[in-house]
Short mmCIF file of C-alpha atoms in Angstrom, two decimals:
data_model
loop_
_atom_site.label_atom_id
_atom_site.label_comp_id
_atom_site.label_asym_id
_atom_site.label_seq_id
_atom_site.Cartn_x
_atom_site.Cartn_y
_atom_site.Cartn_z
CA LEU A 1 108.31 114.44 86.35
CA GLU A 2 108.40 114.53 82.54
CA VAL A 3 111.48 112.33 82.69
CA ALA A 4 110.14 110.10 85.48
CA ASP A 5 106.95 109.64 83.46
CA ARG A 6 108.89 107.54 80.99
CA ILE A 7 110.34 105.14 83.57
CA GLY A 8 109.29 101.59 82.83
CA MET A 9 107.70 102.48 79.51
CA PRO A 10 108.83 100.36 76.52
CA GLU A 11 110.62 102.12 73.70
CA ALA A 12 108.61 102.73 70.56
CA GLY A 13 108.91 99.67 68.39
CA ALA A 14 110.54 97.56 71.19
CA GLY A 15 109.94 93.92 70.53
CA ALA A 16 109.29 94.52 66.84
CA GLN A 17 112.68 92.99 66.04
CA GLY A 18 112.80 89.36 66.89
CA ASP A 19 114.96 86.25 66.69
CA GLY A 20 112.18 83.83 65.77
CA ARG A 21 110.81 83.55 69.28
CA GLY A 22 108.47 86.66 69.14
CA ALA A 23 105.29 84.51 69.43
CA ALA A 24 106.63 82.72 72.50
CA ARG A 25 107.38 86.07 74.09
CA GLY A 26 103.89 87.44 73.43
CA GLY A 27 102.52 86.68 76.85
CA SER A 28 105.43 88.15 78.75
CA GLU A 29 105.46 91.23 76.56
CA SER A 30 101.73 91.75 77.11
CA LYS A 31 102.32 91.48 80.86
CA ALA A 32 105.19 94.03 80.67
CA ALA A 33 103.06 96.41 78.69
CA SER A 34 100.27 96.17 81.30
CA MET A 35 102.77 96.89 84.09
CA ALA A 36 104.16 99.85 82.13
CA GLY A 37 100.65 101.20 81.69
CA GLY A 38 100.07 100.98 85.44
CA LEU A 39 103.30 102.83 86.08
CA LYS A 40 102.34 105.61 83.71
CA ARG A 41 98.93 105.94 85.47
CA ARG A 42 100.70 106.41 88.78
CA TRP A 43 102.96 109.11 87.39
CA ASP A 44 99.82 110.78 85.99
CA LEU A 45 98.30 110.78 89.43
CA LEU A 46 101.45 112.20 91.00
CA ARG A 47 101.71 114.97 88.35
CA ALA A 48 98.06 115.90 88.78
CA ALA A 49 98.46 116.12 92.57
CA LEU A 50 101.52 118.37 92.34
CA LEU A 51 100.46 120.62 89.46
CA ASN A 52 96.73 120.90 90.05
CA LYS A 53 96.83 120.73 93.90
CA GLU A 54 93.61 118.68 93.85
CA VAL A 55 92.86 115.30 92.31
CA ASP A 56 89.55 113.47 91.92
CA LEU A 57 90.60 109.90 92.89
CA ASN A 58 87.51 108.54 91.07
CA GLU A 59 89.53 109.15 87.86
CA PHE A 60 92.38 106.95 89.19
CA SER A 61 90.38 104.17 90.88
CA ASP A 62 92.31 101.58 88.85
CA VAL A 63 95.63 102.41 90.50
CA THR A 64 94.71 103.55 94.02
CA THR A 65 94.14 101.37 97.08
CA LYS A 66 90.95 103.29 97.89
CA GLY A 67 89.43 102.17 94.61
CA ARG A 68 89.99 98.49 95.58
CA LEU A 69 88.84 98.54 99.19
CA ALA A 70 85.82 96.41 99.94
CA ASP A 71 83.01 97.58 102.12
CA LEU A 72 82.34 94.79 104.64
CA GLY A 73 78.79 96.00 105.14
CA LEU A 74 79.00 95.40 108.85
CA ILE A 75 78.31 98.89 110.06
CA ARG A 76 75.84 101.28 108.32
CA LYS A 77 77.43 104.62 107.47
CA GLU A 78 76.28 107.83 105.90
CA ARG A 79 78.21 110.87 104.70
CA ILE A 80 76.52 113.88 106.29
CA ARG A 81 78.76 116.77 105.42
CA SER A 82 81.89 117.55 103.37
CA GLY A 83 84.24 120.48 102.85
CA ASP A 84 87.90 121.50 102.95
CA GLY A 85 89.10 118.07 101.92
CA HIS A 86 87.31 116.36 104.81
CA VAL A 87 84.01 114.61 105.30
CA LEU A 88 81.87 113.87 108.35
CA VAL A 89 80.60 110.28 108.33
CA ARG A 90 77.90 108.95 110.64
CA TYR A 91 78.33 105.34 111.74
CA GLU A 92 75.31 103.46 113.12
CA LEU A 93 76.74 100.90 115.55
CA PRO A 94 75.10 97.58 116.42
CA GLY A 95 72.95 98.16 119.47
CA GLY A 96 71.73 101.62 118.44
CA SER A 97 74.68 103.90 119.33
CA GLY A 98 76.01 106.30 116.71
CA LEU A 99 79.34 107.97 116.07
CA THR A 100 80.35 110.83 113.82
CA LEU A 101 83.93 110.80 112.52
CA LYS A 102 85.87 113.43 110.68
CA GLN A 103 87.94 111.76 107.97
CA CYS A 104 89.60 112.43 104.65
CA ASP A 105 87.37 112.91 101.66
CA GLY A 106 87.83 109.56 99.95
CA SER A 107 87.14 110.92 96.48
CA LYS A 108 89.71 113.78 96.44
CA VAL A 109 93.25 114.52 97.59
CA ARG A 110 94.68 117.94 98.07
CA VAL A 111 98.34 118.81 98.19
CA ALA A 112 99.59 122.21 99.29
CA SER A 113 103.21 121.37 99.20
CA LEU A 114 105.72 118.47 99.16
CA ALA A 115 106.08 118.91 102.86
CA GLU A 116 102.58 117.57 103.29
CA LEU A 117 103.64 114.29 101.73
CA ARG A 118 106.46 113.83 104.20
CA THR A 119 106.23 112.02 107.52
CA GLY A 120 108.02 113.50 110.53
CA LYS A 121 111.16 111.63 111.62
CA ASP A 122 109.49 110.70 114.87
CA ASP A 123 106.17 109.79 113.27
CA ALA A 124 104.65 106.55 112.04
CA ASP A 125 103.03 106.62 108.61
CA ARG A 126 99.63 108.30 108.22
CA THR A 127 97.81 105.47 106.45
CA GLY A 128 95.45 105.12 109.41
CA ILE A 129 93.71 108.44 108.74
CA VAL A 130 93.25 107.91 105.01
CA THR A 131 90.04 105.92 105.58
CA VAL A 132 88.38 103.42 107.95
CA TRP A 133 90.06 100.24 106.72
CA PRO A 134 88.09 96.93 106.58
CA SER A 135 89.87 95.43 109.59
CA GLU A 136 88.99 98.49 111.73
CA GLU A 137 85.33 98.08 110.72
CA ALA A 138 85.48 94.44 111.63
CA LEU A 139 87.12 95.12 114.99
CA ALA A 140 84.54 97.81 115.85
CA TYR A 141 81.71 95.48 114.96
CA LEU A 142 83.15 92.65 116.97
CA CYS A 143 83.60 94.83 120.08
CA CYS A 144 80.02 96.04 119.84
CA ARG A 145 78.81 92.41 119.63
CA ARG A 146 80.81 91.42 122.75
CA PRO A 147 80.11 94.26 125.21
CA GLU A 148 80.44 91.97 128.23
CA ALA A 149 84.16 91.55 127.52
CA PHE A 150 84.67 95.26 128.27
CA GLU A 151 82.65 95.62 131.48
CA GLY A 152 84.66 97.72 133.91
CA LYS A 153 87.92 97.18 131.89
CA ALA A 154 90.73 99.49 130.97
CA VAL A 155 91.12 99.29 127.19
CA LEU A 156 93.82 100.54 124.78
CA GLU A 157 93.68 100.66 120.97
CA LEU A 158 97.02 100.53 119.17
CA GLY A 159 97.32 102.23 115.77
CA ALA A 160 93.81 103.67 116.14
CA GLY A 161 93.85 105.83 113.01
CA LEU A 162 90.41 107.50 112.94
CA GLY A 163 89.40 105.63 116.10
CA LEU A 164 86.27 103.79 115.06
CA ALA A 165 86.96 100.70 117.11
CA GLY A 166 88.05 102.40 120.32
CA LEU A 167 85.20 104.88 120.10
CA ALA A 168 82.80 102.05 119.52
CA VAL A 169 83.98 100.44 122.74
CA ALA A 170 83.50 103.76 124.59
CA ALA A 171 80.01 104.34 123.15
CA SER A 172 78.67 100.74 123.25
CA THR A 173 80.13 99.12 126.40
CA ASN A 174 80.62 99.94 130.06
CA ALA A 175 84.41 100.03 129.85
CA LYS A 176 86.08 102.02 132.65
CA LEU A 177 88.77 103.61 130.48
CA VAL A 178 89.50 103.78 126.71
CA VAL A 179 92.83 105.10 125.44
CA LEU A 180 93.21 105.67 121.72
CA THR A 181 96.78 105.71 120.45
CA ASP A 182 98.58 106.23 117.20
CA GLY A 183 102.25 106.76 116.27
CA ASN A 184 101.48 109.64 113.87
CA ALA A 185 100.97 113.12 115.32
CA GLU A 186 98.37 114.14 112.73
CA ALA A 187 96.39 111.00 113.48
CA VAL A 188 96.43 111.79 117.19
CA GLU A 189 95.07 115.24 116.47
CA ARG A 190 92.25 113.75 114.40
CA LEU A 191 91.55 111.26 117.20
CA ARG A 192 91.19 114.13 119.66
CA GLU A 193 88.71 115.90 117.31
CA ASN A 194 86.67 112.72 116.97
CA VAL A 195 86.66 112.11 120.69
CA GLU A 196 85.39 115.61 121.40
CA ALA A 197 82.73 115.34 118.72
CA ASN A 198 81.28 112.23 120.37
CA ARG A 199 81.94 113.00 124.02
CA ASP A 200 78.31 112.84 124.93
CA LYS A 201 78.09 109.17 123.79
CA PHE A 202 80.57 107.79 126.32
CA GLY A 203 78.58 107.85 129.59
CA ASP A 204 80.83 107.17 132.57
CA THR A 205 83.73 105.84 130.36
CA GLU A 206 86.86 107.90 130.51
CA VAL A 207 88.29 108.44 127.00
CA ARG A 208 91.64 110.03 126.08
CA CYS A 209 94.24 109.98 123.31
CA GLU A 210 98.01 109.44 123.41
CA LYS A 211 100.80 109.42 120.76
CA LEU A 212 102.41 105.99 120.99
CA ASP A 213 104.81 104.53 118.50
CA TRP A 214 105.04 101.09 120.09
CA SER A 215 107.88 102.11 122.38
CA PRO A 216 107.69 102.99 126.10
CA SER A 217 105.63 106.15 126.57
CA PRO A 218 105.81 108.45 129.64
CA GLY A 219 102.00 108.92 129.53
CA LEU A 220 101.20 105.19 129.74
CA ARG A 221 101.92 103.07 132.75
CA PRO A 222 103.07 99.51 131.79
CA ALA A 223 100.78 96.59 132.48
CA GLN A 224 97.85 98.95 132.96
CA PHE A 225 95.35 97.52 130.45
CA ASP A 226 92.93 94.65 130.68
CA LEU A 227 92.44 94.63 126.92
CA VAL A 228 94.64 95.84 124.13
CA VAL A 229 92.99 95.91 120.65
CA GLY A 230 94.25 96.70 117.21
CA ALA A 231 93.30 96.41 113.55
CA ASP A 232 95.54 95.71 110.52
CA LEU A 233 98.76 96.09 112.52
CA VAL A 234 100.62 92.96 111.23
CA TYR A 235 101.88 94.18 107.89
CA GLN A 236 105.57 95.24 108.13
CA PRO A 237 108.04 92.53 109.24
CA GLU A 238 110.37 95.12 110.79
CA LEU A 239 107.58 96.16 113.13
CA TYR A 240 106.63 92.67 114.35
CA GLY A 241 109.06 92.89 117.29
CA PRO A 242 108.10 96.42 118.43
CA LEU A 243 104.38 95.59 118.17
CA ALA A 244 104.87 92.47 120.29
CA ASP A 245 106.92 94.50 122.82
CA ALA A 246 104.17 97.12 123.09
CA ILE A 247 101.45 94.54 123.69
CA ALA A 248 103.55 92.60 126.21
CA SER A 249 104.34 95.87 128.04
CA LEU A 250 100.82 97.30 128.11
CA CYS A 251 98.77 94.16 128.87
CA SER A 252 98.02 93.49 132.51
CA PRO A 253 99.59 90.23 133.72
CA ALA A 254 96.37 89.57 135.69
CA GLY A 255 94.26 88.18 132.85
CA GLY A 256 95.17 90.82 130.24
CA GLU A 257 94.26 90.05 126.68
CA CYS A 258 95.02 91.36 123.19
CA TRP A 259 92.62 91.24 120.24
CA LEU A 260 94.19 91.65 116.82
CA VAL A 261 92.01 91.79 113.68
CA CYS A 262 94.12 91.57 110.54
CA PRO A 263 94.32 90.03 107.05
CA ASN A 264 97.26 87.79 106.33
CA ARG A 265 99.40 90.54 104.72
CA ASN A 266 102.61 89.15 103.22
CA GLU A 267 101.75 85.83 104.88
CA GLY A 268 103.08 87.29 108.07
CA TRP A 269 100.85 85.70 110.71
CA GLY A 270 103.25 82.85 111.54
CA ALA A 271 106.30 85.12 111.76
CA TRP A 272 104.46 87.54 114.00
CA GLU A 273 103.26 84.76 116.34
CA THR A 274 106.91 83.75 116.74
CA GLU A 275 107.74 87.27 117.91
CA ALA A 276 104.84 87.18 120.28
CA LYS A 277 105.89 83.92 121.88
CA VAL A 278 109.35 85.27 122.58
CA ARG A 279 107.58 88.08 124.59
CA GLU A 280 105.63 85.42 126.58
CA LEU A 281 102.40 86.14 124.72
CA ARG A 282 100.43 83.06 123.91
CA VAL A 283 97.47 82.35 121.75
CA LYS A 284 94.33 81.95 123.79
CA GLY A 285 92.51 78.76 122.96
CA LYS A 286 93.46 76.44 120.17
CA SER A 287 92.14 78.17 117.06
CA GLY A 288 94.76 80.82 116.35
CA TRP A 289 93.85 83.23 113.55
CA GLY A 290 90.20 82.71 112.57
CA VAL A 291 87.01 84.34 111.41
CA PRO A 292 84.78 84.69 114.56
CA ALA A 293 81.11 83.70 114.35
CA GLU A 294 79.97 87.33 114.34
CA LEU A 295 81.77 87.95 111.06
CA GLU A 296 81.01 84.71 109.20
CA GLY A 297 78.13 86.24 107.26
CA SER A 298 80.21 89.05 105.89
CA CYS A 299 83.08 86.67 105.13
CA GLY A 300 80.69 84.52 103.08
CA ARG A 301 79.98 87.52 100.89
CA TRP A 302 83.67 88.40 100.55
CA SER A 303 84.73 88.35 96.89
CA GLY A 304 88.46 88.22 97.52
CA SER A 305 90.81 85.65 99.00
CA LYS A 306 89.88 84.40 102.47
CA ALA A 307 93.42 85.25 103.63
CA ASP A 308 92.68 88.86 102.79
CA TYR A 309 89.59 88.97 104.98
CA PRO A 310 90.08 90.26 108.53
CA HIS A 311 90.80 87.39 110.99
CA LEU A 312 90.84 87.59 114.76
CA LEU A 313 93.75 86.46 117.02
CA VAL A 314 93.33 86.59 120.82
CA LEU A 315 96.52 86.60 122.92
CA GLU A 316 97.10 86.51 126.63
CA LYS A 317 100.13 87.00 128.81
CA GLU A 318 101.74 83.91 130.24
CA ARG A 319 101.55 83.83 134.02
#
């Protein structure tokens, strides 16, 4: 780590010698120095995690994603208990229902060994259980605002992470079945904990969890679901095809729909829609990706690029 700490850092006095063009290079050298400073901060974070076993992320908010995440303000939440690296958060859903989710303590990270940082060879990454991401909050809010869409329906959430959206459907609508899925084994265990902690909120809705890595699963019957939902799933080009395959396989041909809520990561919307069309999934309506009316108020307060705000795409299977 001592050696790695120096990667990307300029040598002492670098740039002091010039060929008459030093002033012209001032801007690029300043940018390079800023990048080098960011690299050093990341190595500082890694060293602290491995040597101290616990890191206060508030000290590294300038170089961590968590420090840059915006709170959409759509769902009221309150931290009610913390300990052992986890926190219980109470979410007050539109319509009066409430959910309690166990999630990682966003202010600290603990590392017992390097093995904890590795992902199993058959696992998807574990980013879904790091926090409730903005797109998941937006999807949960949207589902709560459209309860009629879930009446008597079988619903599956792909890449559920902590499960806020799928649990919101179970707690706030009269869905017949809600299946929460994720490709990461640790995430599925956390989903099961969160399901059991909120079991009394689901009424007659059957709720269960499955490990699903966007490939055929023995536990899930193809074409079983009236609605497939997912948040922030369009982000890795190599997964566009498997994601489209999973949606096409799981959606019922008899009016089945898919709701995706995602920002335009890597400008990937168009490429992903191409993959969807190949699987005979078509955009419902004429709007394509857009901010639904229920989210327009929050979008108006959004300080970032509009492309980075969660947008909704509704797909249906061609008949």
